[in-house]
Structure formats: structure tokens, C-alpha cells
XYZ file of N, CA, C and O in Angstrom:
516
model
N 239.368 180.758 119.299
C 239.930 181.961 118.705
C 238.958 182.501 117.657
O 238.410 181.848 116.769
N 238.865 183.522 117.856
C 237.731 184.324 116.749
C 238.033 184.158 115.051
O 239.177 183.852 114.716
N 237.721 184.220 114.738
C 238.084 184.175 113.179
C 238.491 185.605 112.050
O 237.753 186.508 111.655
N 239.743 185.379 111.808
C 240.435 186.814 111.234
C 239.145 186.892 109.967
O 238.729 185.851 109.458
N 238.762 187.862 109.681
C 238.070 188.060 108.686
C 238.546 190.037 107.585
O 237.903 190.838 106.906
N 240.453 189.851 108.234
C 239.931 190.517 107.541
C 240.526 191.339 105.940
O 240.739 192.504 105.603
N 240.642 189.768 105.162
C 241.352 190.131 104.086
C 239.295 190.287 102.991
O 239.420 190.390 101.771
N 238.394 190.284 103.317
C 236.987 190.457 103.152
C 236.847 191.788 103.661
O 236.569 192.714 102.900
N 236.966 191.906 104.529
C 236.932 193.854 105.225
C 237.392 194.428 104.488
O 236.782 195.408 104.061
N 238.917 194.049 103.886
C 240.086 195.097 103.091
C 238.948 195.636 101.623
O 238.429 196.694 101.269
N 238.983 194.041 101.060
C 237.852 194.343 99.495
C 236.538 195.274 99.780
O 236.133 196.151 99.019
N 235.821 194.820 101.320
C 235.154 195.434 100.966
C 234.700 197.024 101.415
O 233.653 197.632 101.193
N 235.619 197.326 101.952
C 235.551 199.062 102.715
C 236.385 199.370 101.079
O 235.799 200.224 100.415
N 237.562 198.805 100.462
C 237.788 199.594 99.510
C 236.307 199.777 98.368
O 235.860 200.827 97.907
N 235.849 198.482 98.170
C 234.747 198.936 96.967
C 233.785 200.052 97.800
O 233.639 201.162 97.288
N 233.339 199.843 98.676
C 232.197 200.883 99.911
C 232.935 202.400 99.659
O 232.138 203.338 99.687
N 233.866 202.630 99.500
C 234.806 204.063 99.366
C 235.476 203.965 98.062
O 236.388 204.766 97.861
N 235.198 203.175 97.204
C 235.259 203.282 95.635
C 236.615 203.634 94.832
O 236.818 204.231 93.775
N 237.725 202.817 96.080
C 239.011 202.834 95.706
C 239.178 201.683 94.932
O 238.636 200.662 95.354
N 240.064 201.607 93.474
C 240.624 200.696 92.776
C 241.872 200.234 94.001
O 242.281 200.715 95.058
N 242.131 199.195 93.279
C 243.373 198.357 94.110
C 244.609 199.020 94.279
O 245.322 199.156 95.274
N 244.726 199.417 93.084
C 245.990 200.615 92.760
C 245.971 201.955 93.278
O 247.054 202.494 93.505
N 244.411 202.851 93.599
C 244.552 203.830 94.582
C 244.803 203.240 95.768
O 245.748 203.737 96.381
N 244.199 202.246 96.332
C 244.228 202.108 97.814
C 245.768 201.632 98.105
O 246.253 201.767 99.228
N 246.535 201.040 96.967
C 248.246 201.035 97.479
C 248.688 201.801 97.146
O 249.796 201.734 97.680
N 248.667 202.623 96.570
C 249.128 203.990 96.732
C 249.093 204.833 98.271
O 249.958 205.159 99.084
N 247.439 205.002 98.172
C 247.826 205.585 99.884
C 248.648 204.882 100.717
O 249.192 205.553 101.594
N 248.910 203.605 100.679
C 249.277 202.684 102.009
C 250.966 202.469 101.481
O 251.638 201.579 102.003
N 251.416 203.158 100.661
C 252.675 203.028 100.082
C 253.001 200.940 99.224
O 254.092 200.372 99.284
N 251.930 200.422 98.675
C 252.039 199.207 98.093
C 251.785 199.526 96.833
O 251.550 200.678 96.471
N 251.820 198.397 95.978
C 251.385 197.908 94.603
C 249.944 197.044 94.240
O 249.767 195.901 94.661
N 249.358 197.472 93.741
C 248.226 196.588 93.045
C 248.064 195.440 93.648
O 247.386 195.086 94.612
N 248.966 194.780 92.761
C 249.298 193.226 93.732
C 249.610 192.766 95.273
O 249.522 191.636 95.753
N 250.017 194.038 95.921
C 249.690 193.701 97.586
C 248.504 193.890 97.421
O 248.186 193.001 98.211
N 247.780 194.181 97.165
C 246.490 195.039 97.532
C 245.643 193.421 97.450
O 244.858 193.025 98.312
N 245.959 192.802 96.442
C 245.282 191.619 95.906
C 245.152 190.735 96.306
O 244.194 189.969 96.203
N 246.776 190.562 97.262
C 247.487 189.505 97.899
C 246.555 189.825 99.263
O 245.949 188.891 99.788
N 246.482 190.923 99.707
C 245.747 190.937 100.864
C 244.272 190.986 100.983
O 243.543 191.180 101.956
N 244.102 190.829 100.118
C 242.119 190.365 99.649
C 241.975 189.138 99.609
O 240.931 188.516 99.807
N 243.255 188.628 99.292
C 242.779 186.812 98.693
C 243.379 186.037 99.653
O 243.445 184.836 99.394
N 244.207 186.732 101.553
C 244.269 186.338 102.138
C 246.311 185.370 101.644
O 246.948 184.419 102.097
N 246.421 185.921 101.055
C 247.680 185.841 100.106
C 248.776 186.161 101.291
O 249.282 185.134 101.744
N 249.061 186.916 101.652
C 249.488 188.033 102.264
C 249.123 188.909 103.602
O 247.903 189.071 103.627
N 249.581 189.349 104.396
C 248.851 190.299 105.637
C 249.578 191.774 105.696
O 250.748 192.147 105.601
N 248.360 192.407 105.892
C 249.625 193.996 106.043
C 250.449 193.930 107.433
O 250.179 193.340 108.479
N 251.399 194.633 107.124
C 252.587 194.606 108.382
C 251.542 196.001 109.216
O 250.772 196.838 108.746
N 252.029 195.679 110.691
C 251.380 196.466 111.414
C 250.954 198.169 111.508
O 249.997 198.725 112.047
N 252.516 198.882 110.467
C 251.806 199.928 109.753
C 250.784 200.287 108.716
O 250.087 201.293 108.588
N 250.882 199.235 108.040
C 250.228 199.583 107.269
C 248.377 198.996 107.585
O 247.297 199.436 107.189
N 248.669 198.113 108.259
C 246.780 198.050 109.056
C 246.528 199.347 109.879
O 245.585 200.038 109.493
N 246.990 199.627 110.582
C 247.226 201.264 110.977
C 246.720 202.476 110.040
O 245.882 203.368 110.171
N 247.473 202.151 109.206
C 247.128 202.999 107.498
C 245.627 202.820 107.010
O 244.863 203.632 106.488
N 245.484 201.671 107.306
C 243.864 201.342 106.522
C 243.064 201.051 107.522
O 241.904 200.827 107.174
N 243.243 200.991 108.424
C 241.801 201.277 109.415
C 241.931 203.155 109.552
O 240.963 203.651 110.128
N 242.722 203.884 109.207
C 242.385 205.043 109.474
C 242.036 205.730 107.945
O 241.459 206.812 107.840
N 242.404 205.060 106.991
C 241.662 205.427 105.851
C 239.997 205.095 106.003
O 239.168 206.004 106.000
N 239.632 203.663 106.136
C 238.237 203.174 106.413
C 237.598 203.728 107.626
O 236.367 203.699 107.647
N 238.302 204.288 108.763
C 237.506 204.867 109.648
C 236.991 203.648 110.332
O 235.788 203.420 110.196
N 237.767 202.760 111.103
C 237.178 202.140 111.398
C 238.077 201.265 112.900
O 239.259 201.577 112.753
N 237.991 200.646 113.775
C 238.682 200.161 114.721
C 239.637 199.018 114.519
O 239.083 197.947 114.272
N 241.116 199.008 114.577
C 241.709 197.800 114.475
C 241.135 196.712 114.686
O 240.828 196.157 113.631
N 240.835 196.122 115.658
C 240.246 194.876 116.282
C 238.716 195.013 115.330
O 238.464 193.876 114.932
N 238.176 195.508 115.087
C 237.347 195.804 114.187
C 237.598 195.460 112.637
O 236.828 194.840 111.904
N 238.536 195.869 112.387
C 239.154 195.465 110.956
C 239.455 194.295 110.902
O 238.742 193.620 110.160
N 240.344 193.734 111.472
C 240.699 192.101 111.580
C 239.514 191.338 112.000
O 239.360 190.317 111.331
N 238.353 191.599 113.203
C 237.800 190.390 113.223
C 235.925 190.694 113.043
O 235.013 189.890 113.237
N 235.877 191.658 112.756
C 234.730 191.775 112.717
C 233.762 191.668 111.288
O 234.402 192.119 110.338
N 232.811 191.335 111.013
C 232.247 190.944 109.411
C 231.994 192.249 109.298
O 231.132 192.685 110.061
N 232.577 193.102 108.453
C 231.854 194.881 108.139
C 231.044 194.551 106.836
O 230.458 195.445 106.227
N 231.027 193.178 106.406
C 230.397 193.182 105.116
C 228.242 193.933 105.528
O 227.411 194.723 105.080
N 228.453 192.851 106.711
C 227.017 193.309 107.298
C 226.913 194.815 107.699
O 227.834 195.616 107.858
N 225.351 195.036 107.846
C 225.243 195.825 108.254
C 224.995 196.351 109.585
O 224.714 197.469 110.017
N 225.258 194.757 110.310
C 224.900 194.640 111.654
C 226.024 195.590 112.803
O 227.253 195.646 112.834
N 225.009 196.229 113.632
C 226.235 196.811 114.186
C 227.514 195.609 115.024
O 227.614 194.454 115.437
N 228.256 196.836 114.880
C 229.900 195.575 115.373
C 229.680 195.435 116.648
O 229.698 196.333 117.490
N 229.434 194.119 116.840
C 229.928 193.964 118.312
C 230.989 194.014 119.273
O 231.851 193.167 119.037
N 231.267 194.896 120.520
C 232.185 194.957 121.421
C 233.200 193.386 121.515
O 232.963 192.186 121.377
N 233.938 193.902 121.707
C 235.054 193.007 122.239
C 234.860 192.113 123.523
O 234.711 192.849 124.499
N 234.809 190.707 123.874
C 234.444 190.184 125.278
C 234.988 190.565 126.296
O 236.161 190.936 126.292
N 234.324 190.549 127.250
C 235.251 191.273 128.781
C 236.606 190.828 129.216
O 237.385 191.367 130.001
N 236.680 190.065 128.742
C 238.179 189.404 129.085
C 239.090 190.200 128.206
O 240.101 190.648 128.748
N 238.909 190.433 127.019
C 239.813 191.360 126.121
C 239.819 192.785 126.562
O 240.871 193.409 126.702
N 238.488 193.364 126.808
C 238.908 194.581 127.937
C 239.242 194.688 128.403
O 239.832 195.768 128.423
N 239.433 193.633 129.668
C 240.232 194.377 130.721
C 241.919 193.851 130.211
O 242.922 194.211 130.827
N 241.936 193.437 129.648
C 243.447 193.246 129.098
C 243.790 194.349 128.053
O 244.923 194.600 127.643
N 242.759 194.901 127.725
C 243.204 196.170 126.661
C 243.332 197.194 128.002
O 244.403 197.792 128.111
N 242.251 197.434 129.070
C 242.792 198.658 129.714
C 244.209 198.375 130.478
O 244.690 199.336 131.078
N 244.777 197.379 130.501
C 245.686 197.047 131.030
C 247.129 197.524 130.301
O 248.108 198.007 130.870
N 246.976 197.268 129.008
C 248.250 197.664 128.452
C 248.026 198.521 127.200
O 247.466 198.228 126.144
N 248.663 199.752 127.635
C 248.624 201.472 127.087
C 249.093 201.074 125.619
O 248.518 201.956 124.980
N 249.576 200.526 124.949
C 249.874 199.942 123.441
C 249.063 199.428 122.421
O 249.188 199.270 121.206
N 247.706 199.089 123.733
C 246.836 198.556 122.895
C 245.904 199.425 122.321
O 244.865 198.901 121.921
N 246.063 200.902 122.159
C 245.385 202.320 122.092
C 245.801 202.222 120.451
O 247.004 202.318 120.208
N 244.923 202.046 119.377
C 246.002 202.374 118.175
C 246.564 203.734 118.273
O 247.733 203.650 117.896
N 246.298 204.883 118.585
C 246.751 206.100 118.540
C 248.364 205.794 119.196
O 249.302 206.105 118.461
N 248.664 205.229 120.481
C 249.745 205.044 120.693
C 250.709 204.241 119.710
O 251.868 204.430 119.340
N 249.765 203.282 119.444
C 250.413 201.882 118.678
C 250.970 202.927 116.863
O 252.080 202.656 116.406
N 250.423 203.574 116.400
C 250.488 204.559 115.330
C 251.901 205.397 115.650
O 252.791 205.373 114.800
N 252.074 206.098 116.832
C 252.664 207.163 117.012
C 254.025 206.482 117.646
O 254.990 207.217 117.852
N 254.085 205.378 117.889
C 255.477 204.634 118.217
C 256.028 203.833 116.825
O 257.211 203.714 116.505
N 255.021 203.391 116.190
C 255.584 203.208 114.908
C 256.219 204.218 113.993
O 257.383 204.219 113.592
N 255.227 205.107 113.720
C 255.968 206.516 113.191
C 257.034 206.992 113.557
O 257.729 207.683 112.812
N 257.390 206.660 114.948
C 258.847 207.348 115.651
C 259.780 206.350 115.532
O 260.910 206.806 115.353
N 259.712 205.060 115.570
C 260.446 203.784 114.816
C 260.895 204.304 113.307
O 261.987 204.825 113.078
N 259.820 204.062 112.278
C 260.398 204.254 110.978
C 261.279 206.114 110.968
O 262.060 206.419 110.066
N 260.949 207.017 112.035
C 261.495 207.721 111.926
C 262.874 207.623 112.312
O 263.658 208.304 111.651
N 263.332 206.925 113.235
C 264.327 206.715 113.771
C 264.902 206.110 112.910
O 265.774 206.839 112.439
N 264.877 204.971 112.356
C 265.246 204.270 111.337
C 265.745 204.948 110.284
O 266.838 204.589 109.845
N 264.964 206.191 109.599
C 265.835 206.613 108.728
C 266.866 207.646 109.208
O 267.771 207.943 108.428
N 266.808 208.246 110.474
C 267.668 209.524 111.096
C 268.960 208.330 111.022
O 270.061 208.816 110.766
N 268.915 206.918 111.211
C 270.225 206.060 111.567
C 270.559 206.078 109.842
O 271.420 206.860 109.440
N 269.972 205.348 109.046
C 270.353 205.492 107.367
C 270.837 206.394 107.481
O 272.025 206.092 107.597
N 270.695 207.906 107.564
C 270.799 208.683 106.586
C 272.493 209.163 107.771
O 273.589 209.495 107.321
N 272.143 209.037 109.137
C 273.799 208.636 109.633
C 274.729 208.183 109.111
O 275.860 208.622 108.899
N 274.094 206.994 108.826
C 275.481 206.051 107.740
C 275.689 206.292 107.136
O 276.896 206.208 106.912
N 274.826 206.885 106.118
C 275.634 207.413 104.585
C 276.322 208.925 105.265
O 277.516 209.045 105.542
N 275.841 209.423 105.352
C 276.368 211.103 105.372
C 277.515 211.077 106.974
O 278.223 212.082 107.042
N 277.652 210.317 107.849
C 278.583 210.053 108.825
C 278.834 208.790 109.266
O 278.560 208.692 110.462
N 279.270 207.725 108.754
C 280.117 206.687 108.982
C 280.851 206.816 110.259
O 280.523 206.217 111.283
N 282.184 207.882 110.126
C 282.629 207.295 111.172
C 281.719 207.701 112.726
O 282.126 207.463 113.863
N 280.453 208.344 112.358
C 280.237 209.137 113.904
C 278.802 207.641 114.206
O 278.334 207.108 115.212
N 278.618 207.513 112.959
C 277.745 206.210 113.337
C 278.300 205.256 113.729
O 277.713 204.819 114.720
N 279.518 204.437 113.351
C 279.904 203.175 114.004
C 280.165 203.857 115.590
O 279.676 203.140 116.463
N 280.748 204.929 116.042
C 281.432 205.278 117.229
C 279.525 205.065 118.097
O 279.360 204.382 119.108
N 278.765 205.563 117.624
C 277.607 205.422 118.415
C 276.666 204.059 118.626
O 275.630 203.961 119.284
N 277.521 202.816 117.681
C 277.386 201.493 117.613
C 276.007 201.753 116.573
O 274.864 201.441 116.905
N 276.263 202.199 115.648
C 274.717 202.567 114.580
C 275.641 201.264 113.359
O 275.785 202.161 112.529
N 275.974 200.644 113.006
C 275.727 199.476 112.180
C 274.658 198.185 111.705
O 275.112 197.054 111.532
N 273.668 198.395 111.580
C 272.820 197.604 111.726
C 272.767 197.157 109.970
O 271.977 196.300 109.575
């Protein structure tokens, strides 16, 4: 198994783009201390929010997690075996993987904001969660 490398990526694309700890959780909706927790390997971002910061850093998921960006070496491709298992399943596109999450947390709050403001039309649609 390759080696996650990438609570070292996080520190160092933020210093490379000259974000404090506290701007860069800000954009990603965290605190300082996630930010810290996920540098020192403390912690991992949940799948939105790696989403969030490979598109702040400009840079490829699978890229972010396993690749050394400290170098300047260019990144090497993914092995053929992981290709053809990426062209295989359409999820593995972050653009998709982004745009189903977004419609998740969107959904998620269209059900909240059901419950509070219509109770009884939410339980009738089995929305109790």
C-alpha cells in the first residue's frame, strides 16, 4: 500500500500559497486547530472537505493524499492497475465525487429545514432521521 503522505502536503501547499492555519479553516469551514490536527496527522479531513483543499491547492485528489508535493519532482501517474479501476467507476472523477456531495449536504439541509418548518409533512414522508 502506498504511503498516505498527506497531512505534509496539507502544511505544505498552505505555506507555498501563504495561508495561516486560521485562513485555510476558514475557507474549508474548520478551526485553527483542525487545521493542526490535520498537519500533525492528528486527524483526517472528511471527504468534503479534501475536495475543498485539493481545489483550493489546485491539485489532484490521489495526488494530495499520496504523492510527496514537498518535491519538486514531477508527480508520478497512478499504476495501471488503479487506472483501469478508475476508468471503471464514474465516482472516481472528483468533479462527480464534489457534485454528489454538494447535493447530499444539500439535501440534508432541504430535510432540516422540513422538520423544523413542517413536522407533520416530514414524518408523513418518513423524514425523521
Amino acid at each position: 500500500m502506498r504511503a498516505i503522505r498527506l497531512q505534509q502536503n496539507i502544511k505544505h501547499l498552505r505555506q507555498e500559497f501563504g495561508f495561516s492555519q486560521s485562513v485555510l479553516g476558514e475557507k474549508i469551514g474548520v478551526g485553527k486547530a483542525q487545521i493542526s490536527a490535520y498537519e500533525k496527522g492528528g486527524s483526517y479531513p472528511s471527504v468534503e472537505r479534501l475536495c475543498m483543499l485539493a481545489d483550493i491547492f489546485q491539485v489532484k485528489i490521489d495526488q494530495f493524499v499520496y504523492s510527496d508535493l514537498t518535491k519538486d519532482d514531477e508527480v508520478k501517474e497512478p499504476n495501471n492497475q488503479y487506472q483501469a479501476q478508475k476508468t471503471k467507476d464514474p465516482l472516481s472523477n472528483p468533479s462527480l465525487v464534489r457534485l454528489v456531495m454538494r447535493l447530499e449536504i444539500e439535501l440534508h439541509e432541504i430535510k432540516e429545514r422540513l422538520k423544523k418548518e413542517a413536522p407533520d409533512l416530514a414524518k408523513k414522508w418518513g423524514i425523521t432521521e
